[in-house]
Coordinates of C-alpha atoms in Angstrom, one line a residue:
Chain R
M1 CA 80.0 96.0 119.1
I2 CA 76.8 94.4 120.4
A3 CA 76.6 97.0 123.2
N4 CA 76.9 99.8 120.6
Y5 CA 74.1 98.3 118.5
F6 CA 71.8 98.1 121.6
I7 CA 72.7 101.7 122.4
H8 CA 71.7 102.7 118.8
I9 CA 68.4 100.9 119.1
L10 CA 67.7 102.5 122.5
I11 CA 68.4 106.0 121.1
L12 CA 65.9 105.4 118.3
V13 CA 63.4 104.1 120.8
G14 CA 63.9 107.2 122.8
I15 CA 63.4 109.6 119.9
Y16 CA 60.3 107.7 118.7
S17 CA 58.9 107.7 122.2
I18 CA 59.0 111.5 122.3
L19 CA 57.5 111.6 118.9
S20 CA 54.6 109.2 119.7
V21 CA 53.9 110.5 123.1
S22 CA 53.5 114.0 121.6
L23 CA 51.2 112.6 118.8
N24 CA 49.1 110.9 121.5
L25 CA 48.3 114.2 123.0
A26 CA 46.5 115.3 119.8
L27 CA 45.3 112.0 118.6
G28 CA 44.5 110.2 121.8
Y29 CA 43.8 112.7 124.5
T30 CA 42.2 115.4 122.3
G31 CA 40.7 113.2 119.6
L32 CA 42.2 115.3 116.8
L33 CA 42.9 112.7 114.0
N34 CA 46.2 114.2 112.9
L35 CA 48.0 112.2 110.2
G36 CA 50.4 115.0 109.6
H37 CA 52.6 114.6 112.6
V38 CA 55.5 113.4 110.5
A39 CA 55.6 116.9 109.0
F40 CA 56.4 118.5 112.4
F41 CA 59.1 115.9 112.9
G42 CA 60.6 116.8 109.5
V43 CA 60.4 120.6 110.1
G44 CA 62.1 120.2 113.4
A45 CA 64.9 118.1 111.9
Y46 CA 65.6 120.6 109.1
V47 CA 65.3 123.7 111.3
S48 CA 67.7 122.4 113.8
A49 CA 70.2 121.0 111.3
L50 CA 70.2 124.2 109.1
L51 CA 70.5 126.6 112.0
N52 CA 73.2 124.6 113.7
M53 CA 75.2 124.4 110.5
V54 CA 75.3 128.1 110.1
G55 CA 76.8 128.5 113.6
V56 CA 73.8 128.7 115.9
P57 CA 74.5 126.9 119.2
F58 CA 72.8 123.5 119.5
I59 CA 70.6 124.4 122.4
I60 CA 69.1 127.3 120.5
S61 CA 68.7 125.3 117.3
F62 CA 67.1 122.5 119.3
L63 CA 64.6 124.9 120.9
A64 CA 64.0 126.7 117.6
A65 CA 63.1 123.3 116.0
G66 CA 60.4 122.9 118.6
V67 CA 59.1 126.5 118.3
V68 CA 59.0 126.4 114.4
A69 CA 57.3 123.0 114.4
G70 CA 54.9 124.3 117.0
A71 CA 54.1 127.2 114.8
F72 CA 53.4 124.8 111.9
G73 CA 51.1 122.9 114.3
L74 CA 49.2 126.1 115.2
F75 CA 48.9 126.9 111.5
L76 CA 47.5 123.5 110.7
I77 CA 44.9 123.5 113.4
Y78 CA 44.0 127.2 112.5
V79 CA 43.1 126.2 109.0
S80 CA 41.5 122.9 109.8
K81 CA 39.8 123.5 113.1
K82 CA 36.3 123.0 111.7
L83 CA 37.1 119.6 110.3
K84 CA 36.5 116.4 112.1
G85 CA 37.2 112.7 111.9
D86 CA 38.2 111.3 108.5
Y87 CA 38.1 114.7 106.8
L88 CA 40.6 116.1 109.4
A89 CA 42.7 113.0 108.9
L90 CA 42.9 113.6 105.1
A91 CA 43.5 117.3 105.4
T92 CA 46.4 116.7 107.8
L93 CA 47.7 114.0 105.5
G94 CA 47.6 116.5 102.6
F95 CA 49.5 119.0 104.8
A96 CA 52.2 116.4 105.4
F97 CA 52.5 115.9 101.6
I98 CA 52.8 119.6 101.1
V99 CA 55.6 119.9 103.6
Y100 CA 57.3 116.9 102.0
S101 CA 57.2 118.5 98.5
L102 CA 58.5 121.8 99.9
L103 CA 61.5 120.0 101.5
L104 CA 62.0 118.3 98.1
N105 CA 61.9 121.5 96.2
L106 CA 63.2 124.4 98.2
K107 CA 66.7 125.7 97.5
F108 CA 67.9 125.8 101.1
T109 CA 66.8 122.3 101.9
R110 CA 68.8 121.0 99.0
G111 CA 65.9 118.9 97.7
P112 CA 66.4 115.1 97.3
L113 CA 70.1 115.5 98.0
G114 CA 69.3 116.2 101.6
I115 CA 71.6 117.6 104.2
P116 CA 74.7 115.6 105.0
G117 CA 77.3 116.3 107.8
I118 CA 75.0 117.6 110.5
P119 CA 77.2 118.2 113.5
K120 CA 76.9 116.3 116.8
P121 CA 75.4 118.5 119.5
E122 CA 77.6 120.6 121.6
I123 CA 76.2 121.6 125.0
F124 CA 78.2 124.2 127.1
G125 CA 81.4 123.2 125.3
I126 CA 80.9 119.4 125.7
V127 CA 80.5 117.7 122.3
I128 CA 78.2 114.7 122.5
S129 CA 79.9 112.5 120.0
S130 CA 79.8 108.9 121.4
N131 CA 76.6 106.9 121.1
L132 CA 76.5 106.4 124.9
S133 CA 76.5 110.1 125.6
Y134 CA 73.9 110.6 123.0
L135 CA 71.7 108.0 124.6
I136 CA 72.1 109.9 127.9
L137 CA 71.0 113.2 126.2
V138 CA 68.0 111.4 124.6
L139 CA 67.1 109.8 127.9
V140 CA 67.3 113.2 129.8
I141 CA 65.1 114.9 127.2
G142 CA 62.8 111.8 127.0
V143 CA 62.3 111.7 130.8
L144 CA 61.6 115.4 130.9
T145 CA 59.1 115.0 128.1
F146 CA 57.4 112.1 129.8
L147 CA 57.1 114.0 133.1
F148 CA 55.8 117.0 131.3
F149 CA 53.1 115.1 129.4
N150 CA 52.2 113.1 132.5
K151 CA 51.6 116.4 134.3
V152 CA 49.6 117.9 131.4
V153 CA 47.2 115.0 130.9
K154 CA 46.5 114.7 134.7
S155 CA 45.9 118.4 135.0
S156 CA 42.5 120.0 134.7
F157 CA 43.6 121.1 131.2
G158 CA 44.2 117.4 130.3
K159 CA 40.7 116.5 131.6
M160 CA 39.3 119.3 129.4
L161 CA 41.0 117.8 126.4
G162 CA 39.3 114.5 127.1
A163 CA 36.0 116.3 127.4
L164 CA 36.6 118.0 124.1
R165 CA 37.3 114.6 122.5
D166 CA 34.2 113.0 124.0
D167 CA 31.7 115.8 123.5
E168 CA 32.8 119.0 121.9
L169 CA 29.3 120.5 121.8
N170 CA 28.7 119.9 125.5
L171 CA 32.0 121.5 126.5
R172 CA 31.0 124.6 124.4
V173 CA 27.6 124.7 126.1
L174 CA 29.5 124.8 129.4
G175 CA 31.2 128.0 128.1
K176 CA 34.6 126.6 127.4
N177 CA 36.6 127.8 124.4
T178 CA 37.2 124.6 122.6
T179 CA 39.1 126.2 119.7
K180 CA 41.7 127.5 122.2
L181 CA 42.0 123.9 123.6
K182 CA 42.7 122.6 120.1
Y183 CA 45.4 125.3 119.6
Y184 CA 47.2 124.4 122.9
S185 CA 47.0 120.7 122.2
M186 CA 48.3 120.9 118.6
G187 CA 50.9 123.5 119.5
I188 CA 52.4 121.4 122.4
S189 CA 52.2 118.2 120.3
A190 CA 54.0 119.7 117.3
F191 CA 56.6 121.4 119.6
F192 CA 57.7 118.0 120.9
A193 CA 57.6 116.5 117.5
G194 CA 60.0 119.3 116.4
I195 CA 62.5 118.6 119.2
A196 CA 62.3 114.9 118.4
G197 CA 63.2 115.9 114.9
S198 CA 66.2 117.8 116.1
L199 CA 67.4 114.8 118.2
F200 CA 67.0 112.6 115.1
A201 CA 68.9 114.9 112.7
H202 CA 71.9 115.4 115.0
Y203 CA 72.1 111.7 115.7
I204 CA 71.8 110.3 112.2
T205 CA 73.8 113.4 110.9
Y206 CA 72.1 113.1 107.5
I207 CA 68.5 113.9 106.6
D208 CA 66.6 114.0 103.3
P209 CA 62.8 114.5 102.6
S210 CA 62.2 110.7 102.3
S211 CA 62.9 110.4 106.0
F212 CA 59.7 112.3 106.6
Y213 CA 57.2 110.7 104.3
M214 CA 54.6 107.9 104.3
S215 CA 56.8 105.1 105.8
E216 CA 57.7 107.3 108.8
L217 CA 54.2 108.4 109.2
I218 CA 52.9 104.9 109.3
L219 CA 55.5 104.0 111.8
I220 CA 54.5 106.8 114.2
V221 CA 50.8 106.1 113.9
T222 CA 51.4 102.4 114.4
I223 CA 53.3 103.1 117.6
V224 CA 50.5 105.3 119.0
I225 CA 47.7 102.9 118.0
I226 CA 49.5 99.7 119.2
G227 CA 50.3 101.3 122.5
G228 CA 46.9 102.7 122.9
L229 CA 45.1 106.1 122.5
A230 CA 45.2 108.4 125.5
S231 CA 48.0 106.4 127.3
I232 CA 51.4 107.9 127.6
E233 CA 52.9 104.6 129.0
G234 CA 51.2 102.9 126.0
S235 CA 53.1 105.0 123.6
L236 CA 56.4 104.1 125.3
I237 CA 55.6 100.4 125.1
G238 CA 54.5 100.9 121.5
A239 CA 57.8 102.5 120.6
F240 CA 59.7 99.6 122.2
I241 CA 57.7 97.0 120.4
V242 CA 57.6 98.6 117.0
I243 CA 61.3 99.5 116.9
L244 CA 62.6 96.4 118.5
I245 CA 60.7 93.5 116.8
P246 CA 61.7 94.2 113.2
E247 CA 65.4 94.2 114.4
V248 CA 65.0 90.4 114.7
L249 CA 65.0 90.4 110.9
R250 CA 68.6 91.6 111.0
F251 CA 69.8 88.3 112.4
F252 CA 68.8 86.6 109.2
A253 CA 71.4 88.6 107.4
L254 CA 68.9 89.8 104.7
P255 CA 70.1 92.3 102.1
S256 CA 68.7 95.8 102.7
S257 CA 66.5 95.6 99.5
I258 CA 64.5 92.9 101.3
L259 CA 64.9 94.2 104.9
G260 CA 63.3 97.6 104.1
P261 CA 60.1 96.2 102.5
M262 CA 59.9 93.5 105.2
R263 CA 59.9 96.1 107.9
Q264 CA 57.2 98.1 106.2
I265 CA 55.1 95.0 105.7
F266 CA 55.5 94.3 109.4
Y267 CA 54.3 97.8 110.4
A268 CA 51.4 97.6 108.0
L269 CA 50.3 94.2 109.3
V270 CA 50.6 95.2 112.9
L271 CA 48.6 98.3 112.3
I272 CA 45.8 96.5 110.5
G273 CA 45.9 93.7 113.0
V274 CA 45.6 96.0 116.0
L275 CA 42.8 98.0 114.4
W276 CA 41.0 94.7 113.7
W277 CA 41.3 92.9 117.0
R278 CA 42.0 95.5 119.5
P279 CA 41.5 99.0 118.3
K280 CA 42.1 100.3 121.8
G281 CA 45.7 99.1 121.7
I282 CA 47.6 97.7 124.6
L283 CA 46.9 100.3 127.2
G284 CA 44.4 102.5 125.4
K285 CA 41.5 104.1 127.1
V286 CA 39.4 105.3 124.2
D287 CA 38.4 104.3 120.7
L288 CA 39.3 106.1 117.5
Q289 CA 36.3 108.1 116.5
Chain M
M1 CA 46.5 117.6 74.9
N2 CA 48.9 116.6 77.7
S3 CA 46.3 117.7 80.2
L4 CA 43.8 115.5 78.6
I5 CA 46.0 112.4 78.7
I6 CA 47.1 112.9 82.3
G7 CA 43.6 113.9 83.2
S8 CA 42.3 110.6 81.8
I9 CA 44.7 108.6 83.9
Y10 CA 43.7 110.5 87.0
A11 CA 40.1 110.1 86.1
L12 CA 40.4 106.3 85.8
V13 CA 41.7 106.3 89.4
A14 CA 39.2 108.9 90.6
A15 CA 36.1 107.1 89.1
G16 CA 36.8 104.0 91.3
F17 CA 37.5 106.2 94.4
S18 CA 34.3 108.0 94.0
L19 CA 32.2 104.8 93.2
I20 CA 33.6 103.1 96.3
Y21 CA 33.1 106.2 98.5
K22 CA 29.6 106.7 97.2
A23 CA 28.5 103.2 98.2
N24 CA 30.6 102.7 101.3
K25 CA 31.0 106.2 102.8
F26 CA 34.6 105.8 103.8
F27 CA 37.9 106.7 102.1
H28 CA 39.5 103.7 100.5
F29 CA 43.0 105.1 100.3
A30 CA 44.5 101.8 99.2
H31 CA 42.7 102.2 95.9
G32 CA 46.0 103.6 94.4
S33 CA 47.8 100.3 95.2
V34 CA 45.3 98.5 92.8
V35 CA 46.8 100.6 90.0
T36 CA 50.3 99.5 90.8
F37 CA 49.2 95.9 91.3
S38 CA 47.4 95.7 88.0
G39 CA 50.4 97.2 86.2
Y40 CA 52.8 94.7 87.7
M41 CA 50.4 91.7 87.0
F42 CA 50.2 92.8 83.4
Y43 CA 54.0 93.1 83.3
L44 CA 54.3 89.6 84.8
A45 CA 51.9 88.1 82.2
F46 CA 53.1 90.0 79.2
S47 CA 56.9 90.2 79.7
S48 CA 57.6 87.2 81.8
L49 CA 55.0 84.7 80.8
N50 CA 54.5 86.0 77.2
L51 CA 50.8 85.7 77.3
G52 CA 50.1 88.3 74.7
L53 CA 48.3 91.6 75.0
V54 CA 44.7 90.4 75.3
F55 CA 45.3 87.6 77.8
S56 CA 47.7 89.7 79.8
S57 CA 45.1 92.4 80.1
I58 CA 42.4 89.9 81.2
F59 CA 44.8 88.3 83.7
A60 CA 45.7 91.7 85.2
L61 CA 42.1 93.0 85.3
V62 CA 40.7 89.9 86.8
L63 CA 43.3 90.0 89.6
A64 CA 42.7 93.7 90.1
G65 CA 39.0 93.1 90.5
A66 CA 39.8 90.2 92.9
L67 CA 42.1 92.5 94.9
G68 CA 39.3 95.0 95.3
W69 CA 36.9 92.2 96.3
G70 CA 39.5 90.9 98.7
F71 CA 40.0 94.3 100.3
Y72 CA 36.3 94.5 101.0
E73 CA 35.4 90.9 102.0
G74 CA 38.7 90.1 103.6
V75 CA 39.5 93.3 105.5
Y76 CA 37.0 96.1 105.5
L77 CA 33.8 94.1 106.1
P78 CA 35.2 92.1 109.1
I79 CA 36.5 95.3 110.6
Q80 CA 33.3 97.1 109.9
K81 CA 31.3 94.3 111.6
R82 CA 33.3 95.0 114.8
G83 CA 31.9 98.5 114.8
A84 CA 34.9 100.4 113.4
S85 CA 34.5 104.1 112.7
K86 CA 35.3 105.7 109.3
A87 CA 38.5 107.0 110.8
I88 CA 39.7 103.5 111.7
L89 CA 38.8 102.3 108.2
L90 CA 40.8 105.2 106.7
I91 CA 43.9 104.3 108.7
V92 CA 43.4 100.6 107.8
S93 CA 43.3 101.6 104.2
V94 CA 46.6 103.5 104.5
G95 CA 48.1 100.4 106.1
L96 CA 46.8 98.3 103.2
M97 CA 48.4 100.8 100.7
I98 CA 51.8 100.4 102.4
L99 CA 51.3 96.6 102.6
I100 CA 50.6 96.1 98.8
E101 CA 53.3 98.6 97.8
N102 CA 55.9 96.8 99.8
L103 CA 54.8 93.3 98.7
I104 CA 55.3 94.5 95.1
L105 CA 58.7 96.0 96.1
L106 CA 59.7 92.7 97.7
F107 CA 58.7 90.5 94.7
F108 CA 59.6 92.7 91.8
G109 CA 62.4 94.9 93.2
A110 CA 62.8 98.7 93.2
N111 CA 64.0 99.1 89.6
V112 CA 61.8 100.5 86.9
K113 CA 60.0 98.0 84.7
V114 CA 59.5 98.9 81.1
L115 CA 56.6 97.7 79.0
K116 CA 57.4 97.8 75.3
I117 CA 54.3 97.3 73.2
G118 CA 53.9 98.0 69.5
S119 CA 55.2 101.0 67.6
Y120 CA 55.3 104.4 69.1
E121 CA 55.3 106.6 66.0
S122 CA 53.9 110.0 66.9
L123 CA 50.9 111.5 65.1
N124 CA 50.2 115.1 64.5
I125 CA 46.6 115.9 65.3
L126 CA 45.5 119.5 65.0
G127 CA 49.0 120.6 65.8
A128 CA 49.4 118.4 68.9
I129 CA 52.0 115.6 68.8
V130 CA 50.5 112.4 70.3
T131 CA 51.3 108.8 70.2
P132 CA 48.6 106.2 69.3
L133 CA 48.8 104.9 72.8
Q134 CA 47.9 108.3 74.2
L135 CA 44.8 108.3 71.9
V136 CA 44.0 104.9 73.2
I137 CA 44.2 106.2 76.8
I138 CA 41.8 109.0 76.1
G139 CA 39.5 106.9 74.1
V140 CA 39.3 104.0 76.5
S141 CA 38.7 106.3 79.4
V142 CA 35.9 108.1 77.7
I143 CA 34.2 104.8 76.7
L144 CA 34.7 103.5 80.3
F145 CA 33.1 106.5 81.8
L146 CA 30.1 106.3 79.5
I147 CA 29.7 102.6 80.4
L148 CA 30.0 103.4 84.1
Y149 CA 27.5 106.2 83.8
Y150 CA 25.1 103.8 82.1
I151 CA 25.6 101.1 84.8
I152 CA 25.0 103.5 87.7
N153 CA 22.0 105.2 86.2
K154 CA 20.2 102.7 84.0
T155 CA 20.8 99.2 85.4
K156 CA 19.3 97.4 88.4
I157 CA 22.6 97.1 90.2
G158 CA 23.2 100.8 89.6
R159 CA 19.8 101.6 91.0
D160 CA 20.6 99.4 94.0
L161 CA 23.9 101.1 94.4
R162 CA 22.3 104.5 94.5
A163 CA 19.8 103.2 97.0
V164 CA 22.5 101.8 99.3
S165 CA 24.3 105.1 98.9
D166 CA 21.3 107.1 100.1
S167 CA 20.5 104.8 103.0
K168 CA 21.9 101.4 103.8
E169 CA 19.2 100.6 106.3
L170 CA 16.2 101.6 104.1
S171 CA 17.6 99.7 101.1
S172 CA 18.0 96.6 103.1
I173 CA 14.4 96.9 104.3
V174 CA 13.2 96.9 100.7
G175 CA 15.2 93.8 100.1
I176 CA 18.4 95.0 98.5
N177 CA 21.4 92.9 99.3
S178 CA 23.8 95.7 100.3
R179 CA 26.8 93.4 100.7
R180 CA 26.5 92.4 97.0
V181 CA 26.2 96.0 96.0
L182 CA 29.2 97.1 98.1
N183 CA 31.3 94.2 96.7
F184 CA 30.2 95.3 93.2
S185 CA 31.5 98.8 93.9
F186 CA 34.9 97.5 95.0
I187 CA 35.2 95.1 92.0
I188 CA 34.2 97.6 89.4
G189 CA 36.2 100.4 90.9
S190 CA 39.3 98.2 91.1
F191 CA 38.7 96.9 87.6
I192 CA 38.7 100.5 86.2
A193 CA 41.8 101.4 88.3
G194 CA 43.3 98.2 86.9
I195 CA 42.8 99.5 83.3
G196 CA 44.5 102.7 84.4
G197 CA 47.4 100.7 85.8
I198 CA 48.0 98.9 82.5
L199 CA 47.8 102.1 80.4
I200 CA 50.1 104.0 82.7
G201 CA 52.5 101.1 82.7
M202 CA 52.7 101.4 78.9
E203 CA 52.9 105.1 78.9
Q204 CA 55.2 105.9 81.8
N205 CA 56.8 102.5 82.9
L206 CA 56.2 100.9 86.3
T207 CA 57.6 101.6 89.7
P208 CA 56.4 100.1 93.0
T209 CA 55.7 103.6 94.4
M210 CA 53.6 104.9 91.5
G211 CA 50.3 103.8 93.0
M212 CA 50.6 106.1 96.0
I213 CA 51.1 109.2 94.0
L214 CA 48.5 108.3 91.4
G215 CA 46.2 107.4 94.2
I216 CA 46.6 110.8 95.7
K217 CA 46.1 112.5 92.3
G218 CA 43.0 110.5 91.6
F219 CA 41.8 111.2 95.1
T220 CA 42.5 114.9 94.6
G221 CA 40.6 114.8 91.3
A222 CA 37.6 113.2 93.0
V223 CA 37.7 115.8 95.9
I224 CA 37.9 118.7 93.4
G225 CA 34.9 117.5 91.4
G226 CA 32.9 116.0 94.3
M227 CA 33.6 112.7 96.0
A228 CA 30.0 111.5 96.1
S229 CA 29.3 111.7 92.3
V230 CA 31.3 109.7 89.7
P231 CA 30.9 112.1 86.8
A232 CA 31.9 115.0 89.1
A233 CA 35.0 113.1 90.2
V234 CA 35.9 112.4 86.6
L235 CA 35.5 116.1 85.7
G236 CA 37.5 117.1 88.7
S237 CA 40.4 114.8 87.5
Y238 CA 40.5 116.5 84.1
I239 CA 40.5 119.9 85.9
L240 CA 43.5 118.7 88.0
G241 CA 45.3 117.6 84.8
I242 CA 44.8 121.0 83.2
V243 CA 45.8 122.9 86.4
E244 CA 48.9 120.8 86.7
N245 CA 49.9 121.4 83.2
F246 CA 49.4 125.1 83.3
G247 CA 51.0 125.4 86.8
I248 CA 54.3 124.0 85.4
W249 CA 54.6 127.0 83.2
Y250 CA 54.8 129.2 86.2
L251 CA 56.5 126.9 88.8
P252 CA 59.6 124.8 88.7
S253 CA 58.7 121.3 87.4
G254 CA 59.5 119.8 90.8
Y255 CA 56.4 121.4 92.2
K256 CA 54.1 119.4 89.9
D257 CA 53.0 117.0 92.6
A258 CA 52.8 119.9 95.1
I259 CA 50.1 121.5 93.0
A260 CA 47.8 118.5 93.6
F261 CA 48.7 118.3 97.3
I262 CA 47.8 122.0 97.7
L263 CA 44.6 121.7 95.8
L264 CA 43.6 118.7 97.9
F265 CA 44.4 120.5 101.1
L266 CA 42.5 123.7 100.0
F267 CA 39.4 121.8 98.8
L268 CA 39.2 119.7 102.0
L269 CA 39.3 122.9 104.0
L270 CA 37.2 125.2 102.0
K271 CA 34.9 123.1 99.7
P272 CA 34.9 119.5 100.9
E273 CA 31.8 118.7 98.8
G274 CA 33.7 119.6 95.6
L275 CA 32.9 121.9 92.7
F276 CA 29.9 119.9 91.5
G277 CA 28.9 118.0 94.6
K278 CA 25.9 118.7 96.8
K279 CA 26.4 120.4 100.1
M280 CA 27.1 117.8 102.7
E281 CA 28.0 117.3 106.3
R282 CA 31.6 118.2 107.0
K283 CA 31.8 115.8 109.9
G284 CA 32.2 113.0 107.5

């Protein structure tokens, strides 16, 4: 019972780690103030769930979730590539609202009813039904994601993203194509948000638009900021802290009508507190511009 | 007529947004939560404490103004003093929005609160069916906007505010107390949003999440008109009200909110200075 509960928490930590590490690539490493990351998460969840439910194998649905979310990321940066700072933040936030209202209104997403009965993943004939096996799946994908991002940010491409964040004009003077860098950064970032969405959908087995709105958005942004901008390890620590600590509230046996708001209040206070006293976060290397 | 009513409500939110942005130069996203807060404080005073219409309104509006003041003095100013960028302040304001909304949810519950005030017999004016309350909404908004216009353009504090808006440094050199002016912008902006909260509560009932969507609508109105000018923001809100109403003829009603989101997105991308605003730096 308790073991199962911990496995559940660890699965969520795993999924949110992938989500926040991917946001950190755009937000921390590249300096693109993207508040629309939750939209990619949602797109990934819906794409994977809908495809899988019409008979597409899990692996393909899973990858499609990443690819479609990545395409959304490319679209978003294509239209907003000229914006900076708080204007970019608002435009991306507006984008997340648009995706939310599409999920809420399109026929095939079933609006506010959401999509129930999403099947558990089946990989090469093995159905991942128990929580423990799901944890292993999340861990495998999480570790691969972590290794990938670690490689990316340490590569010359990663250094270039940092230069783009610190001084875009200078990088352009040096003859680098900064727009192309933004495309790569957002595309990769959104791809991984999409696969995190897929993992989320097949684990929870029920999704509706409200899972991809403001409260989730604030959660992801809080994780990245508390862990620190431009730090992959920071985002992992952030995911642990932000998912685990509100679980303490559970031991007080509060009704869910109190538990929900309490958790949101906790996220909001942590977010404001970190931005107040230590805007760099725990392991962060740069400030939010 | 519907466009005019809904436009008035958006404009009450937008006026404060724009006033605060004009003076402070950052997006105070939590402004929407003031609307909810004021509506619920009015409900508390009117329905639970039976204070009557006038005292309940005063109670709610004083608290709304105080909340705006608290946002600035208690949160934004200390964070600003630590050298925070506009981006940080924007994210802080999103956090404040979530904080206030969930505090209201915690204390008042998720169920809809109904404010029943006076008679609701509809009138027929030039073929349009309106309730007296809806006429009050339009009338109060127009009077408020005229007063606000007068304050900004004809009074000393308004002149100071325009000076601070142009250059905080220069205005402090000539002896303007910018902190007082910025506090003023938050208090007045929140006061007007508070009036919006009470009127919306009477017209459409109260829910803890109403402030967020109204905040976005008011914000969209301000962006459409031009963030840095209060009259432009007010005009933009009426335009949003009209576009929403006509959009519903062509689109399923569920897309009503999407219209505002899409307009917000398009304006930020293509015309961030708004329809009536002066050209400004996109860097923000």
